[in-house]
Amino acid sequence: MSRPTRGRLARYGFAEGDGGVRAADLLGADGLGLWQADEQEPTDRSAADLLAALSRAADPDLALRQLHRMVETERRTADDATGSELLAALAADPGLRRRLVAVLGASAALGDHLVANPGQWTVLGTAPDGLAPTADGRLDLALAGRLTAATAPVAVLRQAYRLALLRIAAADLTGGRGLEQVMSALSALADATLAAAYEIAVGELPAGTPRPRLAVVAMGKCGGDELNYVSDVDVIFVAATDEDLPAATTVAARLIHVCGLVAWPVDAALRPEGNRGPLVRTLASHLAYYQRWARTWEFQALLKARPAAGDLALAREWIDALAPLVWRASERPEAVSDVRAMRRRIIDNIPPKELDREIKRGPGGLRDIEFAVQLLQLVHGRGDESLRVPGTVPALRALVTGGYVGRADGEALLRGYRFLRGVEHRLQLQALRRTHTVPTEPAALRWLAAALGYAAIPGRSAVESFRADWVAHATEVRRLHAKLLYRPLLESVARVPADGLRLTPEAARHRLEVLGFADPAGALRHLQALTGGVSRTAAIQRTLLPVLLSEFADAPEPDRGLLNYRQVSDKLGSTPWYLRLLRDSGPVARRLARVLSSSRYAADLLAREPEALRLLAEENELTPRPREVLCDGFAAAAARHADPVEATRAVRALRRRELVRIACADVLSRADGLAPRPERGAPAGPLADVTRVGTGLSYVTDATLSAALRAVRAAQPELPGLRFAVIGLGRLGGYESNYLSDADVLFVYDPPAGTAESAASAAAHAIAEELRRLLGAPAPDPALGVDADLRPEGRQGPL
């Protein structure tokens, strides 16, 4: 074959070199008759359309080889070396052409199935009314019987399963179904297969054997309506009574065998005692086990339980009986740590060489999303029934709607989940083999990128684009997993009794009385003001308040704490960061509750500057600053303003923030033993030590006086060379200031040589008076009284 022919075919996506020669052979007159070698172009318009469809396949060469095999098989069967019903149908039906070629280029296994079963491609044809074939996971046993020579029930079921799978894959690959629809269809197909296998197994029972009441409960991905193409289907078998057990066990064992022959392994290892326990238990036996022996991960697994086949009413009865146990599981002291430990064990068991390629179990993989969502469900679902949904995507959406997960975080997790599941689907569809590992071979990576819809762009190959997206999604998923799964608020919420999470008026009033609020009615009014309505702010408050009420109750003035919290929330509730900070950022909510209910002074400071509560997010922010750092920072703030009034306002605002820092750290160190390591030059010793607090407050006063003095002197028409000092006395001088201390000082000046004493005294007096006025003037920030009464002769002496 000439080089130009190979080059022309390469533009359709067929391989160069030997692969290009092979493509030309398959397309030429001795093959499909779609390519004119002499003219170097398709034989006609329909051939051009088919070549264009092949070029869009994930692997054009694979699609062409499989199509050629199908046509050759058809011709042998029909004893016709030239005509082809398949090629004619592809020319006449664009929908069939698009669907069949997409399947042939993305799945070698489904292509092999179509080669081995001539005529089954017709299930992908467009209906006379112009509609695409259904892809909802329903089994059509009658159609399968017509399209296969097999007559045995299991063989017909296998063919029906493959036909349904073929339709789902075609819709998936051509955009006819989104990811969630594909997962739902695959789960529905699993249900239908389980139901058909159940009927086969029951039909094989010995004559005269009563039909047992046996429920097949879907678990795992199937239970969550998020099944992938190749996966074990997790189930639990439930019998109604002891009398049903013998026949029910026979049916369950046969069902497992039939499904293994038809589609996939059925895994019943999630049952009580795992593979060591009986395959089938009665409802009463299950209930006894879960009440006494079940571990946290077993309740976590029950989040996705769903009736699938058999006695559906019995399955629903089983789920309803266990539900109260599921929603109390997170109240166990070890529950949250159990879920976290389970996730770590999964990662530890991944072979090191596969760790970075695992899209399911590895860091930043699907398990990270699932574990974070399930833990949040277990903890918050006790009081919020909207979270009691089995699927990961619906549960994540419910968590976002309820305010338990931020909108941006929820969207990022949803994008990551869709991306990773999409990769998993394409990997498994290729050979219908269970895998979750991204390949390393260049050819396999190119195929995967093409199957996912990536194309080369200037400066970047399709594989590079895929890798960039993969790294970005995995990094974001890993970050959000750590943020959500290790959120400190979870342990606090888990410790609140379930009744305390439901803030109905009756439950709230009762809980307030139990917690020791002196005015439950007044406290209830605050709660209703904070949580009323259907806004997102109210939803997040309903999440936070059960935890905060417990913290308020442990403080000296619970009612005062709740009132202060309402005042801060009224000021900041509409800002986008406030409630997000309390919900997501470490121990901020708990610390805020302690501060607001333990210190009226600190609460008043926070009410004046609510944004200062950001300081509660990090322990290093709760460390008093060294004197030099304070002086430099205050001086820089003052230097940005030429007007001494504005400069002093900036200094007083910084002073207020430092007072908030010290007051909050003081309260928390006494309440929680918080004692962060002091910075170099900061007051040494435990913060709860009154000496350290006094020193820190004195440093703040020193920095305030120093910066304000510079601002005043810069604006005063004073004498050149006038030396002026402020000397600390009393508590300030001894580094023993308290929160409300005035600054006891002496003002000292030294006139420049040759200057009249009266002029120097007047200039110095003006500086001192202006300094006192500016620092003591009414303003939103706390005033600093500058007291010079300890000077010689007291108030009667010169200032």
PDB file of N, CA, C and O in Angstrom, residues 6 31 37 91 240 267 326 393 428 480 561 616 641 681 741 754 760:
ATOM      1  N   ARG A   6      -1.543   5.513   3.408  1.00  0.00           N
ATOM      2  CA  ARG A   6      -1.394   5.399   4.858  1.00  0.00           C
ATOM      3  C   ARG A   6      -1.557   6.759   5.524  1.00  0.00           C
ATOM      4  O   ARG A   6      -2.195   6.900   6.557  1.00  0.00           O
ATOM      5  N   GLY A  31     -12.083  -6.020   1.818  1.00  0.00           N
ATOM      6  CA  GLY A  31     -12.586  -5.971   3.186  1.00  0.00           C
ATOM      7  C   GLY A  31     -13.998  -5.431   3.233  1.00  0.00           C
ATOM      8  O   GLY A  31     -14.926  -6.028   2.698  1.00  0.00           O
ATOM      9  N   ALA A  37      -8.560   2.640  -2.968  1.00  0.00           N
ATOM     10  CA  ALA A  37      -7.115   2.837  -2.870  1.00  0.00           C
ATOM     11  C   ALA A  37      -6.590   3.763  -3.957  1.00  0.00           C
ATOM     12  O   ALA A  37      -5.714   4.599  -3.714  1.00  0.00           O
ATOM     13  N   ALA A  91     -25.397   2.627   7.267  1.00  0.00           N
ATOM     14  CA  ALA A  91     -25.542   3.727   6.312  1.00  0.00           C
ATOM     15  C   ALA A  91     -26.887   4.419   6.470  1.00  0.00           C
ATOM     16  O   ALA A  91     -27.001   5.646   6.312  1.00  0.00           O
ATOM     17  N   ALA A 240     -37.695 -14.567  56.820  1.00  0.00           N
ATOM     18  CA  ALA A 240     -38.730 -14.081  57.732  1.00  0.00           C
ATOM     19  C   ALA A 240     -38.723 -14.851  59.049  1.00  0.00           C
ATOM     20  O   ALA A 240     -38.777 -14.261  60.126  1.00  0.00           O
ATOM     21  N   ASP A 267     -21.547 -10.850  46.464  1.00  0.00           N
ATOM     22  CA  ASP A 267     -20.734 -10.867  47.683  1.00  0.00           C
ATOM     23  C   ASP A 267     -21.654 -10.655  48.887  1.00  0.00           C
ATOM     24  O   ASP A 267     -22.261  -9.604  49.039  1.00  0.00           O
ATOM     25  N   VAL A 326     -28.771   2.385  63.394  1.00  0.00           N
ATOM     26  CA  VAL A 326     -27.830   3.083  62.516  1.00  0.00           C
ATOM     27  C   VAL A 326     -27.650   4.522  62.975  1.00  0.00           C
ATOM     28  O   VAL A 326     -26.527   5.027  63.070  1.00  0.00           O
ATOM     29  N   VAL A 393     -23.910  10.773  45.865  1.00  0.00           N
ATOM     30  CA  VAL A 393     -24.260  12.066  45.270  1.00  0.00           C
ATOM     31  C   VAL A 393     -25.494  12.672  45.934  1.00  0.00           C
ATOM     32  O   VAL A 393     -25.469  13.853  46.324  1.00  0.00           O
ATOM     33  N   GLN A 428     -13.091   0.049  33.195  1.00  0.00           N
ATOM     34  CA  GLN A 428     -13.752  -1.252  33.333  1.00  0.00           C
ATOM     35  C   GLN A 428     -14.464  -1.676  32.057  1.00  0.00           C
ATOM     36  O   GLN A 428     -14.564  -2.859  31.757  1.00  0.00           O
ATOM     37  N   LEU A 480     -10.206  18.201  50.841  1.00  0.00           N
ATOM     38  CA  LEU A 480     -11.540  18.284  51.423  1.00  0.00           C
ATOM     39  C   LEU A 480     -11.847  17.072  52.292  1.00  0.00           C
ATOM     40  O   LEU A 480     -12.572  17.189  53.289  1.00  0.00           O
ATOM     41  N   GLY A 561     -23.873  33.676  77.681  1.00  0.00           N
ATOM     42  CA  GLY A 561     -23.157  33.170  76.508  1.00  0.00           C
ATOM     43  C   GLY A 561     -24.041  33.102  75.282  1.00  0.00           C
ATOM     44  O   GLY A 561     -23.644  33.514  74.185  1.00  0.00           O
ATOM     45  N   LEU A 616      -9.465  32.957  66.697  1.00  0.00           N
ATOM     46  CA  LEU A 616      -9.711  31.712  67.409  1.00  0.00           C
ATOM     47  C   LEU A 616      -9.395  30.482  66.572  1.00  0.00           C
ATOM     48  O   LEU A 616      -9.432  29.363  67.069  1.00  0.00           O
ATOM     49  N   HIS A 641      -1.108  57.675  58.348  1.00  0.00           N
ATOM     50  CA  HIS A 641      -2.056  58.796  58.422  1.00  0.00           C
ATOM     51  C   HIS A 641      -1.321  60.061  58.849  1.00  0.00           C
ATOM     52  O   HIS A 641      -0.612  60.074  59.864  1.00  0.00           O
ATOM     53  N   GLY A 681      10.452  36.885  72.830  1.00  0.00           N
ATOM     54  CA  GLY A 681      10.229  38.253  73.259  1.00  0.00           C
ATOM     55  C   GLY A 681       8.853  38.494  73.838  1.00  0.00           C
ATOM     56  O   GLY A 681       8.570  39.576  74.332  1.00  0.00           O
ATOM     57  N   SER A 741      -7.029  48.735  83.234  1.00  0.00           N
ATOM     58  CA  SER A 741      -6.088  49.670  83.860  1.00  0.00           C
ATOM     59  C   SER A 741      -5.911  50.929  83.023  1.00  0.00           C
ATOM     60  O   SER A 741      -5.801  50.868  81.793  1.00  0.00           O
ATOM     61  N   GLY A 754      19.259  77.008  74.940  1.00  0.00           N
ATOM     62  CA  GLY A 754      18.966  78.342  74.434  1.00  0.00           C
ATOM     63  C   GLY A 754      17.500  78.634  74.242  1.00  0.00           C
ATOM     64  O   GLY A 754      17.163  79.674  73.649  1.00  0.00           O
ATOM     65  N   ALA A 760       9.338  75.982  76.125  1.00  0.00           N
ATOM     66  CA  ALA A 760       9.514  74.530  76.166  1.00  0.00           C
ATOM     67  C   ALA A 760       8.414  73.890  76.987  1.00  0.00           C
ATOM     68  O   ALA A 760       7.868  72.837  76.628  1.00  0.00           O
TER      69      ALA A 760
END
